[in-house]
Short mmCIF file of C-alpha atoms and ligand atoms in Angstrom, two decimals:
data_model
loop_
_atom_site.label_atom_id
_atom_site.label_comp_id
_atom_site.label_asym_id
_atom_site.label_seq_id
_atom_site.Cartn_x
_atom_site.Cartn_y
_atom_site.Cartn_z
CA MET L 27 -60.90 -14.81 52.68
CA ARG L 28 -56.76 -14.99 53.16
CA GLN L 29 -55.10 -12.42 51.91
CA ILE L 30 -51.78 -13.46 49.65
CA LEU L 31 -48.83 -11.06 50.79
CA ARG L 32 -46.07 -10.86 48.00
CA LEU L 33 -43.19 -11.78 49.78
CA ARG L 34 -40.38 -10.42 47.23
CA VAL L 35 -40.97 -7.59 44.45
CA PHE L 36 -38.05 -7.74 41.92
CA SER L 37 -36.75 -4.55 39.83
CA SER L 38 -38.76 -3.56 36.74
CA LEU L 39 -35.22 -4.58 35.33
CA LEU L 40 -35.93 -8.17 35.50
CA THR L 41 -37.83 -10.02 32.11
CA SER L 42 -41.10 -11.47 32.70
CA THR L 43 -39.55 -14.55 33.17
CA MET L 44 -37.78 -13.30 36.36
CA ARG L 45 -40.74 -13.60 38.49
CA SER L 46 -41.39 -13.51 42.33
CA HIS L 47 -41.57 -17.47 42.82
CA THR L 48 -42.38 -17.88 46.62
CA TYR L 49 -45.78 -16.49 48.79
CA ILE L 50 -46.52 -16.18 52.14
CA ASP L 51 -50.07 -16.18 52.91
CA SER L 52 -51.77 -14.42 55.99
CA LEU L 53 -50.80 -17.40 58.43
CA GLY L 54 -47.33 -17.36 57.33
CA SER L 55 -46.47 -20.39 55.04
CA ALA L 56 -45.01 -20.41 52.08
CA SER L 57 -46.16 -21.49 48.76
CA SER L 58 -44.35 -21.61 45.08
CA ILE L 59 -44.60 -20.66 41.73
CA MET L 60 -43.14 -23.35 39.46
CA ALA L 61 -40.34 -22.25 36.77
CA ARG L 62 -41.13 -21.86 33.84
CA VAL L 63 -39.80 -24.30 32.06
CA LEU L 64 -37.86 -24.03 28.92
CA ASP L 65 -38.99 -26.56 26.18
CA GLY L 66 -35.86 -27.62 24.30
CA LYS L 67 -37.60 -29.95 22.34
CA ALA L 68 -40.40 -27.48 21.07
CA LEU L 69 -38.04 -24.91 20.40
CA ALA L 70 -35.56 -27.30 18.60
CA ALA L 71 -38.76 -28.72 16.50
CA GLU L 72 -39.53 -24.72 15.64
CA VAL L 73 -35.69 -24.24 14.41
CA LYS L 74 -35.62 -27.75 12.35
CA ASN L 75 -38.96 -26.34 10.80
CA GLU L 76 -37.56 -23.47 9.65
CA LEU L 77 -34.39 -24.73 8.22
CA LYS L 78 -36.43 -27.17 6.52
CA LEU L 79 -37.45 -24.52 4.62
CA GLU L 80 -34.61 -22.33 4.14
CA ILE L 81 -32.50 -25.60 3.03
CA ALA L 82 -35.66 -26.17 0.32
CA ASN L 83 -35.76 -22.86 -0.98
CA TRP L 84 -31.46 -23.24 -1.18
CA VAL L 85 -32.01 -26.41 -3.30
CA ASN L 86 -35.18 -24.50 -5.54
CA LEU L 87 -32.23 -21.94 -6.33
CA GLY L 88 -30.31 -24.84 -8.08
CA HIS L 89 -27.82 -25.54 -5.22
CA ARG L 90 -27.28 -29.17 -4.13
CA ALA L 91 -28.38 -30.45 -0.66
CA PRO L 92 -25.98 -29.48 2.13
CA SER L 93 -24.28 -32.88 3.15
CA ILE L 94 -22.63 -34.06 6.59
CA ARG L 95 -20.68 -36.96 6.97
CA CYS L 96 -20.50 -38.01 10.63
CA ILE L 97 -17.69 -40.64 11.65
CA LEU L 98 -18.29 -42.94 14.52
CA VAL L 99 -15.62 -44.80 16.19
CA GLY L 100 -16.22 -47.93 18.45
CA ASP L 101 -19.52 -49.11 20.04
CA ASP L 102 -20.44 -46.68 22.70
CA PRO L 103 -24.54 -46.96 22.68
CA ALA L 104 -24.54 -43.42 24.07
CA SER L 105 -22.54 -41.97 20.77
CA HIS L 106 -24.18 -44.52 18.56
CA THR L 107 -27.51 -42.91 19.95
CA TYR L 108 -26.44 -39.58 19.49
CA VAL L 109 -24.91 -39.92 15.92
CA ASN L 110 -28.53 -41.89 15.15
CA ASN L 111 -30.17 -38.34 16.29
CA LYS L 112 -28.42 -36.52 14.44
CA ILE L 113 -28.37 -38.59 10.99
CA ILE L 114 -32.37 -38.61 11.59
CA ALA L 115 -32.54 -34.65 12.25
CA ALA L 116 -30.39 -33.96 9.30
CA ARG L 117 -32.31 -36.02 7.08
CA PHE L 118 -35.66 -34.30 8.46
CA VAL L 119 -34.25 -30.91 7.16
CA GLY L 120 -33.25 -31.89 3.75
CA ILE L 121 -29.43 -32.42 4.63
CA ASP L 122 -27.66 -35.40 3.21
CA ALA L 123 -26.64 -37.57 6.14
CA GLU L 124 -24.17 -40.48 6.22
CA VAL L 125 -22.52 -42.09 9.09
CA ILE L 126 -19.02 -43.93 8.50
CA LYS L 127 -18.36 -46.67 11.37
CA HIS L 128 -15.38 -48.11 12.44
CA ASP L 129 -14.44 -50.25 14.81
CA SER L 130 -11.79 -49.35 17.61
CA SER L 131 -9.14 -51.04 16.07
CA ILE L 132 -8.75 -48.03 13.50
CA THR L 133 -5.30 -46.50 13.88
CA GLU L 134 -5.47 -42.73 14.16
CA GLU L 135 -3.47 -42.41 10.74
CA GLN L 136 -6.13 -44.37 8.80
CA LEU L 137 -8.63 -41.78 10.32
CA LEU L 138 -6.45 -38.94 9.72
CA ARG L 139 -6.33 -40.32 6.20
CA GLU L 140 -10.50 -40.72 6.01
CA ILE L 141 -10.62 -36.97 7.24
CA GLU L 142 -8.86 -35.98 4.48
CA THR L 143 -10.65 -37.65 1.81
CA LEU L 144 -13.39 -36.02 3.20
CA ASN L 145 -12.14 -32.58 3.15
CA ALA L 146 -10.90 -32.74 -0.08
CA ASP L 147 -14.70 -34.33 -1.40
CA SER L 148 -16.69 -31.32 -2.95
CA ASN L 149 -19.50 -32.85 -2.16
CA VAL L 150 -19.31 -32.94 1.41
CA ASP L 151 -19.90 -29.61 3.75
CA GLY L 152 -19.60 -30.84 7.19
CA ILE L 153 -17.29 -33.13 8.79
CA LEU L 154 -18.23 -34.34 12.43
CA VAL L 155 -16.16 -36.72 14.23
CA GLN L 156 -18.11 -37.89 17.04
CA LEU L 157 -16.43 -38.08 20.59
CA PRO L 158 -15.18 -39.56 22.91
CA ILE L 159 -12.76 -41.57 20.47
CA PRO L 160 -10.55 -44.08 21.52
CA GLU L 161 -8.22 -43.21 24.15
CA THR L 162 -5.23 -44.28 21.92
CA MET L 163 -5.89 -41.15 19.52
CA SER L 164 -4.86 -37.64 20.33
CA GLU L 165 -8.19 -35.88 20.23
CA ARG L 166 -6.99 -32.63 19.39
CA LYS L 167 -4.86 -34.00 16.20
CA VAL L 168 -8.31 -35.31 15.26
CA CYS L 169 -10.32 -32.19 15.65
CA ASN L 170 -7.70 -30.00 13.93
CA ALA L 171 -7.74 -32.45 10.90
CA VAL L 172 -10.98 -31.37 10.07
CA ALA L 173 -10.77 -28.76 7.56
CA PRO L 174 -11.88 -25.35 9.32
CA GLU L 175 -14.76 -24.71 6.81
CA LYS L 176 -16.19 -28.12 7.27
CA ASP L 177 -15.71 -28.29 11.02
CA VAL L 178 -19.73 -28.32 11.92
CA ASP L 179 -18.66 -29.08 15.38
CA GLY L 180 -16.70 -25.73 16.13
CA PHE L 181 -13.83 -28.03 17.44
CA HIS L 182 -10.73 -26.96 15.06
CA ILE L 183 -8.26 -24.05 17.08
CA VAL L 184 -8.98 -21.87 14.07
CA ASN L 185 -13.01 -21.88 15.17
CA ILE L 186 -12.08 -21.73 18.47
CA GLY L 187 -9.43 -19.18 18.09
CA GLN L 188 -12.25 -16.73 15.92
CA LEU L 189 -14.91 -17.14 18.33
CA CYS L 190 -12.18 -15.72 20.66
CA VAL L 191 -11.42 -12.69 18.95
CA ASP L 192 -15.30 -12.34 17.90
CA MET L 193 -15.13 -13.59 14.71
CA PRO L 194 -17.94 -15.21 12.55
CA THR L 195 -16.54 -18.72 12.98
CA MET L 196 -18.53 -22.17 13.38
CA VAL L 197 -19.56 -22.17 16.85
CA PRO L 198 -19.64 -25.43 18.96
CA ALA L 199 -23.38 -26.39 18.34
CA THR L 200 -23.88 -27.27 22.08
CA ALA L 201 -22.49 -23.68 23.17
CA LEU L 202 -24.85 -22.08 20.17
CA ALA L 203 -27.64 -24.01 21.58
CA VAL L 204 -27.55 -22.45 24.69
CA ILE L 205 -26.90 -18.88 23.42
CA GLU L 206 -30.00 -19.32 20.62
CA MET L 207 -32.14 -20.62 23.97
CA LEU L 208 -31.72 -17.34 25.52
CA LYS L 209 -32.25 -15.19 22.78
CA ARG L 210 -35.33 -16.83 21.65
CA PHE L 211 -36.69 -17.29 25.38
CA LYS L 212 -35.99 -14.00 25.76
CA ILE L 213 -33.77 -14.22 28.93
CA GLU L 214 -31.75 -10.82 29.25
CA THR L 215 -28.51 -11.13 29.41
CA PHE L 216 -27.39 -7.41 29.06
CA GLY L 217 -25.26 -6.21 32.13
CA ARG L 218 -26.67 -9.25 34.04
CA ASN L 219 -24.61 -11.88 36.44
CA ALA L 220 -23.83 -15.00 34.90
CA VAL L 221 -22.20 -18.31 36.07
CA VAL L 222 -20.71 -20.82 33.98
CA VAL L 223 -20.09 -23.88 35.60
CA GLY L 224 -17.37 -25.84 33.93
CA ARG L 225 -14.99 -25.01 31.85
CA SER L 226 -14.08 -27.59 29.17
CA LYS L 227 -12.87 -26.24 25.33
CA ASN L 228 -16.26 -27.43 23.99
CA VAL L 229 -18.74 -26.34 26.11
CA GLY L 230 -18.18 -24.02 28.73
CA LEU L 231 -15.40 -22.21 27.47
CA PRO L 232 -17.08 -21.00 24.32
CA ILE L 233 -20.71 -20.57 25.85
CA ALA L 234 -18.36 -18.19 28.75
CA MET L 235 -16.92 -16.41 25.56
CA MET L 236 -20.42 -15.53 23.76
CA LEU L 237 -21.84 -14.64 27.17
CA HIS L 238 -19.23 -11.95 27.98
CA SER L 239 -18.59 -10.65 24.49
CA ASP L 240 -19.86 -7.40 23.36
CA LYS L 241 -22.59 -7.63 20.79
CA LYS L 242 -21.63 -4.83 18.73
CA HIS L 243 -18.95 -7.01 17.52
CA ASP L 244 -19.16 -8.75 13.66
CA ASN L 245 -20.09 -12.07 14.67
CA GLY L 246 -23.46 -10.91 16.26
CA LEU L 247 -22.87 -13.51 19.15
CA GLY L 248 -22.03 -11.43 22.15
CA MET L 249 -24.40 -11.14 24.92
CA ASP L 250 -22.56 -8.38 27.40
CA ALA L 251 -23.03 -10.17 31.04
CA THR L 252 -20.75 -10.17 33.43
CA VAL L 253 -19.45 -14.02 33.61
CA THR L 254 -17.81 -15.99 36.14
CA ILE L 255 -16.42 -19.44 35.04
CA CYS L 256 -16.70 -22.45 37.92
CA HIS L 257 -14.94 -25.43 37.88
CA ARG L 258 -14.17 -28.17 39.92
CA TYR L 259 -11.07 -26.41 41.90
CA THR L 260 -13.92 -23.42 42.75
CA PRO L 261 -14.56 -24.33 46.44
CA LYS L 262 -18.01 -25.22 47.36
CA GLU L 263 -18.30 -22.18 49.52
CA LYS L 264 -17.34 -19.94 46.52
CA LEU L 265 -19.74 -21.80 43.96
CA ASP L 266 -22.53 -21.30 46.06
CA ASN L 267 -21.37 -17.51 46.90
CA PHE L 268 -21.20 -16.93 42.56
CA CYS L 269 -24.47 -18.76 42.15
CA GLN L 270 -26.62 -17.14 44.63
CA ASN L 271 -25.34 -13.65 43.02
CA ALA L 272 -26.20 -15.30 39.60
CA ASP L 273 -29.52 -13.96 37.52
CA ILE L 274 -28.17 -16.88 34.83
CA ILE L 275 -26.50 -20.24 35.84
CA ILE L 276 -25.13 -22.80 32.74
CA THR L 277 -24.27 -25.80 34.27
CA ALA L 278 -22.26 -27.91 32.12
CA THR L 279 -20.33 -30.61 34.43
CA GLY L 280 -22.39 -34.12 34.63
CA VAL L 281 -22.32 -34.31 38.10
CA PRO L 282 -25.90 -34.98 39.12
CA LYS L 283 -27.91 -32.67 41.88
CA LEU L 284 -24.72 -30.17 41.80
CA ILE L 285 -26.88 -26.89 41.58
CA LYS L 286 -29.57 -27.07 44.86
CA ALA L 287 -32.21 -24.78 45.49
CA ASN L 288 -29.83 -22.96 48.10
CA MET L 289 -27.84 -21.97 45.38
CA VAL L 290 -30.44 -20.00 43.48
CA LYS L 291 -31.18 -16.51 43.70
CA PRO L 292 -35.11 -16.49 43.16
CA GLY L 293 -36.55 -15.74 39.54
CA ALA L 294 -32.79 -16.47 37.99
CA THR L 295 -32.72 -18.26 34.78
CA ILE L 296 -30.90 -22.21 34.89
CA ILE L 297 -29.63 -23.81 31.88
CA ASP L 298 -28.78 -27.41 32.54
CA VAL L 299 -26.32 -28.73 29.96
CA GLY L 300 -25.62 -31.91 32.13
CA ILE L 301 -26.72 -35.58 30.91
CA THR L 302 -26.13 -38.17 33.16
CA LYS L 303 -27.53 -41.73 33.04
CA VAL L 304 -28.40 -42.95 36.31
CA THR L 305 -30.29 -45.99 37.96
CA ASP L 306 -33.14 -45.32 40.49
CA GLU L 307 -34.06 -46.91 43.45
CA ASN L 308 -36.12 -49.10 41.12
CA GLY L 309 -33.32 -49.94 39.11
CA LYS L 310 -34.81 -48.51 36.23
CA SER L 311 -32.46 -46.21 34.23
CA ARG L 312 -33.21 -42.79 33.47
CA LEU L 313 -31.07 -39.50 32.51
CA VAL L 314 -30.70 -36.27 34.42
CA GLY L 315 -29.05 -33.02 34.55
CA ASP L 316 -26.72 -31.04 36.76
CA VAL L 317 -29.60 -29.36 38.71
CA ASP L 318 -31.67 -30.74 41.57
CA TYR L 319 -35.05 -29.94 39.15
CA ASP L 320 -37.52 -30.65 41.68
CA GLU L 321 -36.09 -28.19 44.60
CA VAL L 322 -34.92 -25.82 42.17
CA SER L 323 -38.02 -25.55 39.82
CA LYS L 324 -39.58 -23.90 43.02
CA VAL L 325 -37.23 -21.10 43.30
CA ALA L 326 -35.71 -20.36 39.98
CA GLY L 327 -37.63 -18.26 37.29
CA ALA L 328 -36.83 -20.36 34.33
CA LEU L 329 -35.04 -23.72 33.77
CA THR L 330 -34.36 -26.34 31.01
CA PRO L 331 -35.76 -30.03 31.41
CA VAL L 332 -33.40 -32.91 30.99
CA PRO L 333 -34.01 -34.85 28.88
CA GLY L 334 -35.72 -32.36 26.71
CA GLY L 335 -33.87 -29.40 27.02
CA VAL L 336 -30.54 -28.54 25.61
CA GLY L 337 -29.71 -31.86 24.10
CA PRO L 338 -32.23 -31.32 21.22
CA MET L 339 -31.62 -28.35 20.63
CA THR L 340 -27.82 -29.01 20.09
CA VAL L 341 -28.75 -31.45 17.34
CA ALA L 342 -30.76 -28.36 15.86
CA MET L 343 -27.85 -25.75 16.10
CA LEU L 344 -25.65 -28.53 14.31
CA MET L 345 -28.30 -28.63 11.21
CA HIS L 346 -27.89 -24.88 11.29
CA ASN L 347 -23.96 -25.31 11.43
CA THR L 348 -24.12 -27.85 8.48
CA PHE L 349 -26.22 -25.40 6.41
CA GLN L 350 -23.83 -22.31 6.99
CA ALA L 351 -20.58 -24.28 6.01
CA ALA L 352 -22.99 -25.35 2.94
CA LYS L 353 -23.42 -21.75 2.05
CA ASN L 354 -19.70 -20.61 2.74
CA LEU L 355 -18.38 -23.20 1.01
CA ARG L 356 -20.66 -22.09 -2.14
CA THR L 357 -19.46 -18.76 -1.54
CA LYS L 358 -16.14 -19.13 -1.32
CA SER L 359 -16.01 -21.68 -4.66
CA ALA L 360 -18.04 -19.02 -6.61
CA LEU L 361 -15.31 -16.53 -5.53
CA GLN L 362 -12.51 -18.31 -6.79
N1 LIG U 403 -19.91 -36.00 21.89
C1 LIG U 403 -20.39 -35.65 22.96
N2 LIG U 403 -20.86 -34.30 22.48
C2 LIG U 403 -20.28 -34.29 21.24
C3 LIG U 403 -20.31 -33.39 20.15
O1 LIG U 403 -21.43 -32.00 20.62
N3 LIG U 403 -20.10 -33.16 19.14
C4 LIG U 403 -19.19 -34.22 19.14
N4 LIG U 403 -18.40 -34.47 17.57
N5 LIG U 403 -19.14 -35.56 19.52
C5 LIG U 403 -19.61 -35.33 21.06
#
């Protein structure tokens, strides 16, 4: 009988998701165990079912249903799909949701006026302007026009600032999705090395903010990890080194196959936020992440798929934010 020898033994500090992944048999050939798949689609269904119940209870208490308005400018097919998914999810959980569509000839001034109207509408809890918007407009100006308390995207400077100083705030849904996945899949972050690849203000930055922050702060968002942020000017060999030392890699670059197996510590957790449409050798288009999934899944301990990972959880967390905005606004109006 062939005896299987364990090649690597990890310290008991590592979570159950961080297992040894390579075994070597008595003849010296290696065989692999696949990484645990962190199924964002299933988790999102769970979160949405919880929200559906909570919102039904809220409405049973006599409150009106939470509401969101999604502004969509132009005809980018991906944006239309994303907004459609948000509307479907909102209606599923019991949020009143409408899309406000404009063609790309709308001026910045008209858009800002529309946001002002929605800010003043007491029947609207959440406002979202789907990005990208036409290049003729200032994205920062538009994001800052949304009232911070209705900014369910968490893109307003007040919300970003509050997150940076550990205050309760609206957190960008993608970043919140990543943190919620780490929590619900019980990936230990305390004292661990985490690398965030990508420094965008809407994704990489808020993820790094929460990962490195102290859990003891008021907002309860801290994860107590030691965080390194890498970006396009991080030299490749440095990126490799940082990733090889990481217990957790969060990648959000939109560069397919950026993260290869040789960059991953055996047993590490990889959260793939990238989503890029590629055309395969048969001319068929499909969505891929930043991770070379087939090879990394043989080394990592846990890994999110694309599609079906962070994407569905982002939509679920947007619903969470919208319900939170409705509750905050109710509390605020009760105090006035
Ligand atoms: N475009 C791509 N991701 C997002 C997002 O999370 N929110 C908005 N508003 N637009 C996006």
